[in-house]
Short mmCIF file of N, CA and C in Angstrom, two decimals:
data_model
loop_
_atom_site.label_atom_id
_atom_site.label_comp_id
_atom_site.label_asym_id
_atom_site.label_seq_id
_atom_site.Cartn_x
_atom_site.Cartn_y
_atom_site.Cartn_z
N MET A 1 21.92 16.55 -4.92
CA MET A 1 23.27 16.34 -5.36
C MET A 1 23.47 16.95 -6.73
N LYS A 2 24.47 17.78 -6.83
CA LYS A 2 24.76 18.40 -8.13
C LYS A 2 25.99 17.75 -8.70
N LEU A 3 25.93 17.43 -10.03
CA LEU A 3 27.04 16.73 -10.69
C LEU A 3 28.09 17.76 -11.03
N GLY A 4 29.27 17.28 -11.38
CA GLY A 4 30.40 18.17 -11.72
C GLY A 4 30.15 18.98 -12.97
N ARG A 5 31.08 19.88 -13.23
CA ARG A 5 31.00 20.78 -14.39
C ARG A 5 31.26 19.93 -15.64
N LEU A 6 30.53 20.19 -16.68
CA LEU A 6 30.72 19.52 -17.99
C LEU A 6 31.82 20.19 -18.78
N PRO A 7 32.56 19.39 -19.55
CA PRO A 7 33.62 19.97 -20.38
C PRO A 7 33.09 20.66 -21.64
N VAL A 8 31.77 20.55 -21.90
CA VAL A 8 31.21 21.20 -23.05
C VAL A 8 30.09 22.16 -22.60
N SER A 9 29.74 23.09 -23.42
CA SER A 9 28.62 23.99 -23.13
C SER A 9 27.34 23.37 -23.66
N LEU A 10 26.32 23.32 -22.78
CA LEU A 10 25.06 22.78 -23.19
C LEU A 10 23.96 23.88 -23.08
N PRO A 11 22.92 23.75 -23.90
CA PRO A 11 21.77 24.62 -23.71
C PRO A 11 21.23 24.51 -22.30
N ARG A 12 20.62 25.60 -21.80
CA ARG A 12 20.10 25.69 -20.43
C ARG A 12 19.21 24.49 -20.04
N ARG A 13 18.26 24.14 -20.96
CA ARG A 13 17.29 23.04 -20.63
C ARG A 13 18.02 21.72 -20.48
N LEU A 14 19.00 21.44 -21.30
CA LEU A 14 19.71 20.18 -21.19
C LEU A 14 20.57 20.21 -19.94
N LEU A 15 21.13 21.31 -19.55
CA LEU A 15 21.94 21.48 -18.38
C LEU A 15 21.10 21.21 -17.12
N GLN A 16 19.85 21.72 -17.08
CA GLN A 16 18.99 21.47 -15.94
C GLN A 16 18.70 19.96 -15.86
N GLN A 17 18.41 19.27 -16.96
CA GLN A 17 18.21 17.85 -16.91
C GLN A 17 19.45 17.13 -16.38
N TYR A 18 20.59 17.51 -16.82
CA TYR A 18 21.86 16.93 -16.41
C TYR A 18 22.04 17.10 -14.85
N ASN A 19 21.74 18.30 -14.38
CA ASN A 19 21.95 18.62 -12.96
C ASN A 19 20.94 17.84 -12.07
N THR A 20 19.74 17.60 -12.57
CA THR A 20 18.77 16.83 -11.73
C THR A 20 18.75 15.33 -12.01
N ALA A 21 19.63 14.82 -12.86
CA ALA A 21 19.60 13.40 -13.17
C ALA A 21 19.88 12.51 -11.98
N ALA A 22 20.62 13.05 -11.04
CA ALA A 22 20.97 12.17 -9.85
C ALA A 22 19.79 11.99 -8.92
N LEU A 23 18.69 12.73 -9.08
CA LEU A 23 17.54 12.54 -8.26
C LEU A 23 16.74 11.31 -8.66
N PHE A 24 16.79 10.94 -9.90
CA PHE A 24 15.98 9.82 -10.41
C PHE A 24 16.89 8.71 -10.87
N THR A 25 17.46 7.96 -9.91
CA THR A 25 18.44 6.91 -10.31
C THR A 25 17.79 5.55 -10.52
N HIS A 26 16.57 5.37 -10.06
CA HIS A 26 15.89 4.10 -10.26
C HIS A 26 14.55 4.26 -10.97
N ARG A 27 14.31 3.34 -11.88
CA ARG A 27 13.02 3.36 -12.56
C ARG A 27 11.96 2.69 -11.75
N CYS A 28 10.79 3.26 -11.62
CA CYS A 28 9.68 2.67 -10.87
C CYS A 28 8.93 1.70 -11.83
N SER A 29 9.08 0.39 -11.62
CA SER A 29 8.47 -0.57 -12.49
C SER A 29 7.06 -0.99 -12.11
N VAL A 30 6.67 -0.76 -10.83
CA VAL A 30 5.37 -1.10 -10.35
C VAL A 30 4.86 0.09 -9.51
N TRP A 31 3.51 0.19 -9.47
CA TRP A 31 2.86 1.25 -8.71
C TRP A 31 1.75 0.65 -7.95
N SER A 32 1.43 1.16 -6.78
CA SER A 32 0.37 0.62 -6.00
C SER A 32 -0.60 1.66 -5.55
N ASP A 33 -1.76 1.24 -5.18
CA ASP A 33 -2.80 2.11 -4.59
C ASP A 33 -3.59 1.31 -3.58
N TRP A 34 -4.22 2.04 -2.69
CA TRP A 34 -4.90 1.37 -1.57
C TRP A 34 -6.39 1.68 -1.59
N TRP A 35 -7.19 0.68 -1.17
CA TRP A 35 -8.63 0.86 -1.06
C TRP A 35 -9.11 0.29 0.27
N VAL A 36 -10.11 0.99 0.76
CA VAL A 36 -10.80 0.47 1.97
C VAL A 36 -12.22 0.25 1.52
N GLU A 37 -12.75 -0.93 1.79
CA GLU A 37 -14.15 -1.30 1.41
C GLU A 37 -14.87 -1.69 2.69
N VAL A 38 -16.11 -1.33 2.77
CA VAL A 38 -16.95 -1.62 3.92
C VAL A 38 -18.25 -2.36 3.50
N LYS A 39 -18.85 -3.00 4.50
CA LYS A 39 -20.06 -3.71 4.31
C LYS A 39 -20.99 -3.28 5.43
N GLN A 40 -22.28 -3.13 5.06
CA GLN A 40 -23.30 -2.81 6.04
C GLN A 40 -24.32 -3.93 5.99
N GLY A 41 -24.68 -4.51 7.16
CA GLY A 41 -25.62 -5.63 7.17
C GLY A 41 -24.92 -6.94 6.87
N LYS A 42 -25.69 -8.05 6.95
CA LYS A 42 -25.08 -9.35 6.82
C LYS A 42 -24.72 -9.67 5.40
N ASP A 43 -25.67 -9.58 4.49
CA ASP A 43 -25.38 -10.03 3.07
C ASP A 43 -25.17 -8.83 2.16
N ALA A 44 -24.72 -7.74 2.68
CA ALA A 44 -24.48 -6.57 1.83
C ALA A 44 -23.21 -6.76 1.01
N VAL A 45 -23.18 -5.95 -0.04
CA VAL A 45 -22.04 -5.99 -0.95
C VAL A 45 -20.96 -5.06 -0.43
N TRP A 46 -19.70 -5.36 -0.84
CA TRP A 46 -18.57 -4.52 -0.44
C TRP A 46 -18.68 -3.25 -1.31
N ARG A 47 -18.50 -2.08 -0.66
CA ARG A 47 -18.42 -0.87 -1.39
C ARG A 47 -17.27 -0.01 -0.94
N GLY A 48 -16.64 0.69 -1.86
CA GLY A 48 -15.53 1.49 -1.56
C GLY A 48 -15.80 2.67 -0.71
N VAL A 49 -14.88 3.04 0.12
CA VAL A 49 -14.97 4.22 0.98
C VAL A 49 -14.06 5.31 0.45
N ASP A 50 -14.53 6.52 0.25
CA ASP A 50 -13.72 7.59 -0.14
C ASP A 50 -12.95 8.06 1.02
N MET A 51 -11.66 7.71 1.10
CA MET A 51 -10.82 8.00 2.28
C MET A 51 -10.62 9.52 2.43
N ARG A 52 -10.80 10.25 1.39
CA ARG A 52 -10.62 11.72 1.50
C ARG A 52 -11.72 12.30 2.43
N GLU A 53 -12.84 11.60 2.47
CA GLU A 53 -13.93 12.11 3.40
C GLU A 53 -13.72 11.58 4.83
N VAL A 54 -13.11 10.45 4.96
CA VAL A 54 -12.87 9.83 6.30
C VAL A 54 -11.70 10.47 6.96
N ALA A 55 -10.57 10.59 6.18
CA ALA A 55 -9.34 11.14 6.79
C ALA A 55 -8.74 12.10 5.76
N PRO A 56 -9.26 13.35 5.72
CA PRO A 56 -8.85 14.30 4.65
C PRO A 56 -7.48 14.98 4.94
N MET A 57 -6.50 14.22 5.13
CA MET A 57 -5.16 14.80 5.40
C MET A 57 -4.21 14.38 4.31
N PRO A 58 -4.06 15.20 3.20
CA PRO A 58 -3.19 14.82 2.15
C PRO A 58 -1.73 15.00 2.63
N GLU A 59 -0.84 14.07 2.18
CA GLU A 59 0.50 14.24 2.54
C GLU A 59 1.32 14.98 1.46
N ALA A 60 1.17 14.51 0.25
CA ALA A 60 1.83 15.15 -0.83
C ALA A 60 1.12 14.73 -2.14
N GLY A 61 0.71 15.68 -2.93
CA GLY A 61 0.07 15.31 -4.19
C GLY A 61 -1.32 14.78 -3.87
N TYR A 62 -1.62 13.59 -4.50
CA TYR A 62 -2.97 13.00 -4.29
C TYR A 62 -2.93 11.91 -3.24
N ARG A 63 -1.85 11.58 -2.68
CA ARG A 63 -1.78 10.53 -1.65
C ARG A 63 -2.24 11.08 -0.32
N LEU A 64 -2.90 10.21 0.46
CA LEU A 64 -3.34 10.57 1.78
C LEU A 64 -2.41 10.04 2.81
N ARG A 65 -2.41 10.62 3.99
CA ARG A 65 -1.47 10.18 5.08
C ARG A 65 -1.80 8.73 5.46
N VAL A 66 -3.07 8.31 5.44
CA VAL A 66 -3.48 6.92 5.74
C VAL A 66 -2.86 5.95 4.74
N GLU A 67 -2.87 6.33 3.46
CA GLU A 67 -2.29 5.45 2.45
C GLU A 67 -0.79 5.35 2.63
N ARG A 68 -0.18 6.44 2.99
CA ARG A 68 1.30 6.40 3.28
C ARG A 68 1.63 5.51 4.47
N MET A 69 0.78 5.54 5.51
CA MET A 69 1.03 4.69 6.64
C MET A 69 0.83 3.20 6.29
N LEU A 70 -0.21 2.98 5.48
CA LEU A 70 -0.35 1.58 5.07
C LEU A 70 0.81 1.06 4.25
N ALA A 71 1.35 1.93 3.41
CA ALA A 71 2.52 1.53 2.60
C ALA A 71 3.76 1.28 3.47
N ASP A 72 3.90 2.12 4.50
CA ASP A 72 5.04 1.99 5.38
C ASP A 72 5.01 0.78 6.26
N THR A 73 3.85 0.23 6.50
CA THR A 73 3.75 -0.97 7.39
C THR A 73 3.88 -2.28 6.67
N LEU A 74 3.97 -2.23 5.32
CA LEU A 74 4.11 -3.52 4.52
C LEU A 74 5.37 -4.24 5.03
N GLY A 75 5.15 -5.50 5.32
CA GLY A 75 6.30 -6.30 5.71
C GLY A 75 6.79 -6.03 7.11
N LYS A 76 6.17 -5.28 7.94
CA LYS A 76 6.61 -5.00 9.28
C LYS A 76 5.78 -5.76 10.32
N LYS A 77 6.35 -6.00 11.48
CA LYS A 77 5.63 -6.73 12.53
C LYS A 77 4.42 -6.00 13.01
N THR A 78 4.48 -4.70 12.98
CA THR A 78 3.34 -3.84 13.45
C THR A 78 2.18 -3.76 12.51
N ALA A 79 2.27 -4.35 11.35
CA ALA A 79 1.24 -4.18 10.28
C ALA A 79 -0.10 -4.73 10.75
N LEU A 80 -0.18 -5.90 11.37
CA LEU A 80 -1.44 -6.45 11.73
C LEU A 80 -2.17 -5.62 12.83
N SER A 81 -1.39 -5.19 13.80
CA SER A 81 -2.04 -4.38 14.86
C SER A 81 -2.43 -3.01 14.34
N PHE A 82 -1.61 -2.43 13.44
CA PHE A 82 -1.96 -1.15 12.82
C PHE A 82 -3.20 -1.22 12.04
N ARG A 83 -3.34 -2.25 11.16
CA ARG A 83 -4.51 -2.41 10.30
C ARG A 83 -5.81 -2.65 11.12
N LYS A 84 -5.61 -3.37 12.21
CA LYS A 84 -6.78 -3.64 13.12
C LYS A 84 -7.30 -2.33 13.73
N ARG A 85 -6.34 -1.54 14.27
CA ARG A 85 -6.69 -0.25 14.88
C ARG A 85 -7.26 0.68 13.81
N LEU A 86 -6.72 0.66 12.61
CA LEU A 86 -7.22 1.49 11.50
C LEU A 86 -8.65 1.12 11.19
N ALA A 87 -8.94 -0.19 11.09
CA ALA A 87 -10.32 -0.68 10.75
C ALA A 87 -11.28 -0.16 11.85
N GLU A 88 -10.89 -0.31 13.10
CA GLU A 88 -11.82 0.15 14.21
C GLU A 88 -12.00 1.67 14.13
N TRP A 89 -10.94 2.38 13.79
CA TRP A 89 -11.03 3.83 13.71
C TRP A 89 -11.93 4.23 12.55
N ILE A 90 -11.83 3.60 11.37
CA ILE A 90 -12.65 3.95 10.23
C ILE A 90 -14.14 3.65 10.56
N ALA A 91 -14.38 2.50 11.16
CA ALA A 91 -15.78 2.13 11.49
C ALA A 91 -16.35 3.11 12.45
N ARG A 92 -15.57 3.57 13.45
CA ARG A 92 -16.06 4.53 14.48
C ARG A 92 -16.29 5.89 13.76
N ARG A 93 -15.40 6.29 12.88
CA ARG A 93 -15.47 7.57 12.16
C ARG A 93 -16.68 7.60 11.28
N LEU A 94 -16.95 6.51 10.51
CA LEU A 94 -18.17 6.44 9.64
C LEU A 94 -19.47 6.46 10.41
N LYS A 95 -19.45 5.83 11.64
CA LYS A 95 -20.60 5.86 12.42
C LYS A 95 -20.93 7.25 12.96
N GLN A 96 -19.85 7.96 13.45
CA GLN A 96 -20.02 9.35 13.92
C GLN A 96 -20.41 10.29 12.85
N LYS A 97 -19.73 10.21 11.63
CA LYS A 97 -19.94 11.17 10.58
C LYS A 97 -21.27 10.93 9.84
N ASP A 98 -21.51 9.70 9.42
CA ASP A 98 -22.68 9.45 8.52
C ASP A 98 -23.73 8.52 9.20
N GLY A 99 -23.49 8.04 10.38
CA GLY A 99 -24.38 7.17 11.06
C GLY A 99 -24.44 5.77 10.49
N MET A 100 -23.37 5.38 9.75
CA MET A 100 -23.31 4.11 9.15
C MET A 100 -22.91 3.02 10.10
N GLU A 101 -23.67 1.96 10.19
CA GLU A 101 -23.32 0.77 11.05
C GLU A 101 -22.56 -0.19 10.22
N ILE A 102 -21.28 -0.25 10.34
CA ILE A 102 -20.36 -1.09 9.54
C ILE A 102 -20.32 -2.50 10.16
N THR A 103 -20.46 -3.56 9.31
CA THR A 103 -20.36 -4.91 9.81
C THR A 103 -19.10 -5.59 9.32
N GLY A 104 -18.51 -5.05 8.27
CA GLY A 104 -17.27 -5.60 7.72
C GLY A 104 -16.41 -4.57 7.10
N LEU A 105 -15.12 -4.73 7.15
CA LEU A 105 -14.20 -3.78 6.50
C LEU A 105 -13.00 -4.57 5.98
N ARG A 106 -12.56 -4.24 4.81
CA ARG A 106 -11.39 -4.82 4.25
C ARG A 106 -10.45 -3.80 3.63
N ILE A 107 -9.19 -4.10 3.73
CA ILE A 107 -8.12 -3.21 3.19
C ILE A 107 -7.53 -3.93 2.01
N ARG A 108 -7.57 -3.28 0.84
CA ARG A 108 -7.05 -3.89 -0.38
C ARG A 108 -5.94 -3.04 -0.99
N ARG A 109 -5.13 -3.73 -1.77
CA ARG A 109 -4.01 -3.08 -2.46
C ARG A 109 -4.02 -3.50 -3.92
N ALA A 110 -3.90 -2.52 -4.78
CA ALA A 110 -3.81 -2.83 -6.22
C ALA A 110 -2.39 -2.54 -6.65
N LEU A 111 -1.82 -3.44 -7.42
CA LEU A 111 -0.49 -3.33 -7.90
C LEU A 111 -0.42 -3.55 -9.38
N TRP A 112 0.22 -2.64 -10.14
CA TRP A 112 0.26 -2.83 -11.58
C TRP A 112 1.61 -2.37 -12.08
N ARG A 113 1.94 -2.91 -13.23
CA ARG A 113 3.22 -2.57 -13.88
C ARG A 113 3.05 -1.23 -14.60
N THR A 114 4.06 -0.38 -14.50
CA THR A 114 3.92 0.99 -15.08
C THR A 114 4.28 1.01 -16.54
N ASN A 115 4.87 0.06 -17.07
CA ASN A 115 5.29 0.14 -18.47
C ASN A 115 4.34 -0.63 -19.39
N THR A 116 3.10 -0.89 -19.03
CA THR A 116 2.22 -1.63 -19.87
C THR A 116 1.40 -0.67 -20.75
N PRO A 117 1.04 -1.06 -21.98
CA PRO A 117 0.34 -0.18 -22.92
C PRO A 117 -1.05 0.27 -22.39
N GLU A 118 -1.73 -0.57 -21.59
CA GLU A 118 -3.09 -0.19 -21.13
C GLU A 118 -3.02 0.96 -20.12
N LEU A 119 -1.88 1.25 -19.55
CA LEU A 119 -1.81 2.37 -18.59
C LEU A 119 -1.56 3.70 -19.32
N ASN A 120 -1.20 3.64 -20.63
CA ASN A 120 -1.05 4.91 -21.35
C ASN A 120 -2.34 5.71 -21.44
N PHE A 121 -3.42 4.99 -21.74
CA PHE A 121 -4.76 5.68 -21.82
C PHE A 121 -5.68 4.80 -21.06
N PRO A 122 -5.74 4.87 -19.76
CA PRO A 122 -6.55 3.96 -18.94
C PRO A 122 -8.04 4.37 -19.02
N ARG A 123 -8.91 3.37 -18.81
CA ARG A 123 -10.31 3.64 -18.68
C ARG A 123 -10.53 4.50 -17.42
N GLY A 124 -11.42 5.50 -17.47
CA GLY A 124 -11.76 6.26 -16.31
C GLY A 124 -10.80 7.46 -16.10
N HIS A 125 -9.76 7.57 -16.98
CA HIS A 125 -8.83 8.70 -16.89
C HIS A 125 -8.27 8.87 -15.49
N TRP A 126 -7.76 7.81 -14.90
CA TRP A 126 -7.14 7.79 -13.62
C TRP A 126 -8.07 8.11 -12.47
N GLU A 127 -9.35 7.83 -12.62
CA GLU A 127 -10.29 7.96 -11.45
C GLU A 127 -10.08 6.73 -10.59
N ARG A 128 -10.28 6.96 -9.31
CA ARG A 128 -10.04 5.89 -8.33
C ARG A 128 -11.20 4.89 -8.40
N GLY A 129 -10.90 3.66 -8.25
CA GLY A 129 -11.87 2.60 -8.23
C GLY A 129 -11.33 1.37 -8.84
N LEU A 130 -11.60 0.21 -8.26
CA LEU A 130 -11.07 -1.07 -8.80
C LEU A 130 -11.59 -1.43 -10.12
N ASP A 131 -12.77 -0.92 -10.50
CA ASP A 131 -13.40 -1.32 -11.77
C ASP A 131 -12.78 -0.56 -12.96
N THR A 132 -12.03 0.49 -12.73
CA THR A 132 -11.45 1.28 -13.82
C THR A 132 -9.98 0.87 -14.10
N LEU A 133 -9.46 -0.04 -13.34
CA LEU A 133 -8.01 -0.39 -13.55
C LEU A 133 -7.94 -1.42 -14.69
N PRO A 134 -6.76 -1.51 -15.31
CA PRO A 134 -6.53 -2.51 -16.34
C PRO A 134 -6.71 -3.95 -15.83
N ALA A 135 -6.87 -4.89 -16.76
CA ALA A 135 -7.02 -6.26 -16.42
C ALA A 135 -5.76 -6.90 -15.83
N THR A 136 -4.66 -6.29 -16.14
CA THR A 136 -3.34 -6.86 -15.64
C THR A 136 -3.07 -6.45 -14.20
N THR A 137 -3.95 -5.67 -13.57
CA THR A 137 -3.73 -5.24 -12.20
C THR A 137 -3.84 -6.41 -11.21
N GLN A 138 -2.91 -6.46 -10.31
CA GLN A 138 -2.99 -7.48 -9.29
C GLN A 138 -3.60 -6.90 -8.05
N ILE A 139 -4.75 -7.43 -7.63
CA ILE A 139 -5.44 -6.91 -6.48
C ILE A 139 -5.35 -7.93 -5.34
N SER A 140 -4.83 -7.52 -4.17
CA SER A 140 -4.73 -8.40 -3.06
C SER A 140 -5.45 -7.81 -1.86
N THR A 141 -6.01 -8.65 -1.02
CA THR A 141 -6.66 -8.25 0.21
C THR A 141 -5.69 -8.35 1.32
N LEU A 142 -5.28 -7.23 1.91
CA LEU A 142 -4.32 -7.24 3.00
C LEU A 142 -4.94 -7.77 4.31
N ALA A 143 -6.20 -7.36 4.54
CA ALA A 143 -6.84 -7.76 5.75
C ALA A 143 -8.36 -7.57 5.57
N GLU A 144 -9.10 -8.49 6.22
CA GLU A 144 -10.56 -8.33 6.26
C GLU A 144 -11.03 -8.56 7.65
N TYR A 145 -11.97 -7.72 8.09
CA TYR A 145 -12.42 -7.71 9.48
C TYR A 145 -13.89 -7.75 9.53
N ALA A 146 -14.39 -8.41 10.55
CA ALA A 146 -15.84 -8.26 10.93
C ALA A 146 -15.86 -7.26 12.05
N ILE A 147 -16.70 -6.26 11.95
CA ILE A 147 -16.80 -5.24 12.99
C ILE A 147 -18.02 -5.55 13.88
N VAL A 148 -17.73 -5.91 15.14
CA VAL A 148 -18.73 -6.28 16.12
C VAL A 148 -18.63 -5.29 17.30
N ASN A 149 -19.62 -4.51 17.54
CA ASN A 149 -19.64 -3.54 18.60
C ASN A 149 -18.38 -2.61 18.57
N GLY A 150 -17.99 -2.21 17.41
CA GLY A 150 -16.87 -1.26 17.31
C GLY A 150 -15.47 -1.95 17.34
N THR A 151 -15.47 -3.31 17.51
CA THR A 151 -14.18 -4.05 17.64
C THR A 151 -13.96 -4.81 16.30
N ALA A 152 -12.80 -4.65 15.76
CA ALA A 152 -12.45 -5.42 14.55
C ALA A 152 -11.98 -6.81 14.87
N ILE A 153 -12.61 -7.77 14.28
CA ILE A 153 -12.23 -9.18 14.49
C ILE A 153 -11.69 -9.70 13.12
N VAL A 154 -10.48 -10.27 13.16
CA VAL A 154 -9.87 -10.68 11.94
C VAL A 154 -10.57 -11.84 11.28
N VAL A 155 -10.98 -11.65 10.07
CA VAL A 155 -11.62 -12.74 9.27
C VAL A 155 -10.49 -13.38 8.38
N GLN A 156 -9.74 -12.44 7.80
CA GLN A 156 -8.61 -12.88 6.92
C GLN A 156 -7.49 -11.87 7.00
N ALA A 157 -6.29 -12.38 7.35
CA ALA A 157 -5.12 -11.54 7.35
C ALA A 157 -4.23 -12.00 6.18
N ARG A 158 -3.42 -11.11 5.73
CA ARG A 158 -2.53 -11.39 4.62
C ARG A 158 -1.56 -12.54 5.09
N PRO A 159 -1.46 -13.55 4.22
CA PRO A 159 -0.55 -14.68 4.58
C PRO A 159 0.85 -14.18 4.69
N LYS A 160 1.66 -14.80 5.57
CA LYS A 160 3.02 -14.35 5.78
C LYS A 160 4.03 -15.06 4.90
N GLY A 161 3.59 -15.86 4.01
CA GLY A 161 4.47 -16.61 3.12
C GLY A 161 4.38 -18.12 3.40
N PRO A 162 5.11 -18.90 2.65
CA PRO A 162 5.11 -20.37 2.85
C PRO A 162 5.56 -20.72 4.26
N ALA A 163 4.83 -21.64 4.88
CA ALA A 163 5.20 -22.01 6.24
C ALA A 163 6.43 -22.90 6.28
N GLY A 164 6.70 -23.60 5.24
CA GLY A 164 7.87 -24.52 5.25
C GLY A 164 9.14 -23.95 4.70
N THR A 165 9.28 -22.64 4.61
CA THR A 165 10.49 -22.03 4.04
C THR A 165 11.60 -22.22 5.07
N PRO A 166 12.71 -22.92 4.68
CA PRO A 166 13.78 -23.17 5.61
C PRO A 166 14.63 -21.88 5.75
N GLN A 167 15.28 -21.80 6.86
CA GLN A 167 16.13 -20.67 7.12
C GLN A 167 17.49 -20.93 6.39
N PRO A 168 18.07 -19.89 5.72
CA PRO A 168 19.32 -20.09 5.05
C PRO A 168 20.41 -20.61 5.98
N LYS A 169 21.29 -21.47 5.40
CA LYS A 169 22.26 -22.16 6.25
C LYS A 169 23.19 -21.13 6.94
N ILE A 170 23.46 -20.00 6.37
CA ILE A 170 24.35 -19.07 6.97
C ILE A 170 23.77 -18.55 8.32
N PHE A 171 22.47 -18.51 8.46
CA PHE A 171 21.84 -18.02 9.70
C PHE A 171 21.57 -19.10 10.72
N ARG A 172 21.79 -20.40 10.36
CA ARG A 172 21.51 -21.46 11.31
C ARG A 172 22.67 -21.60 12.28
N ARG A 173 22.33 -21.92 13.49
CA ARG A 173 23.38 -22.19 14.56
C ARG A 173 23.47 -23.65 14.74
N GLU A 174 24.72 -24.09 14.79
CA GLU A 174 24.99 -25.51 15.10
C GLU A 174 24.77 -25.78 16.58
N ASN A 175 24.26 -26.92 16.88
CA ASN A 175 24.06 -27.30 18.26
C ASN A 175 25.37 -27.69 18.87
N THR A 176 25.92 -26.84 19.74
CA THR A 176 27.28 -27.12 20.32
C THR A 176 27.19 -27.70 21.70
N SER A 177 25.99 -27.76 22.28
CA SER A 177 25.84 -28.36 23.62
C SER A 177 25.99 -29.89 23.49
N LYS A 178 26.56 -30.49 24.49
CA LYS A 178 26.76 -31.91 24.50
C LYS A 178 25.52 -32.61 25.12
N PRO A 179 25.16 -33.74 24.66
CA PRO A 179 24.03 -34.44 25.20
C PRO A 179 24.20 -34.78 26.64
N ALA A 180 23.15 -34.84 27.46
CA ALA A 180 23.24 -35.13 28.87
C ALA A 180 23.79 -36.52 29.06
N GLY A 181 24.63 -36.62 30.03
CA GLY A 181 25.21 -37.97 30.41
C GLY A 181 26.56 -38.20 29.71
N LYS A 182 26.99 -37.42 28.75
CA LYS A 182 28.20 -37.64 28.10
C LYS A 182 29.14 -36.51 28.46
N ALA A 183 30.41 -36.90 28.68
CA ALA A 183 31.36 -35.87 29.10
C ALA A 183 32.32 -35.56 28.00
#
């Protein structure tokens, strides 16, 4: 979208900024990133998987297509089935590629505020990894699976929110049917 002509003459650089201002109408106050961690054996530790080696299909910039799909399924009904299928696919892919026998897999999301001072000069210079993120980062586990014979079994799924949340009054329907036996 190009804005209208200005009544004053501006230098070329300022005019370019004015013309592209409509592209950035909202400030991004939080940023997120995705991690997949796997476990081998019963008492093994969780270790991160480099998704660029598992699914090397970049979408744009440094994001991968898998990360974009995970972001697109947040809050949707298909999220649980998608994550389960993704866990099975990753376990199968790691077994084929590296011969790894995966016993557990979890999908994690890191969320942090973009306007915090610790993000100006982060430890690790923006290298991927949960240990290089600032202390203010919120890390949540979206799903955790036990992998048994190539099948993902849900150990922990992301909670859907408080169970006792009432429906807003505007969406409630009044019971208009008459009780049985009364006319």
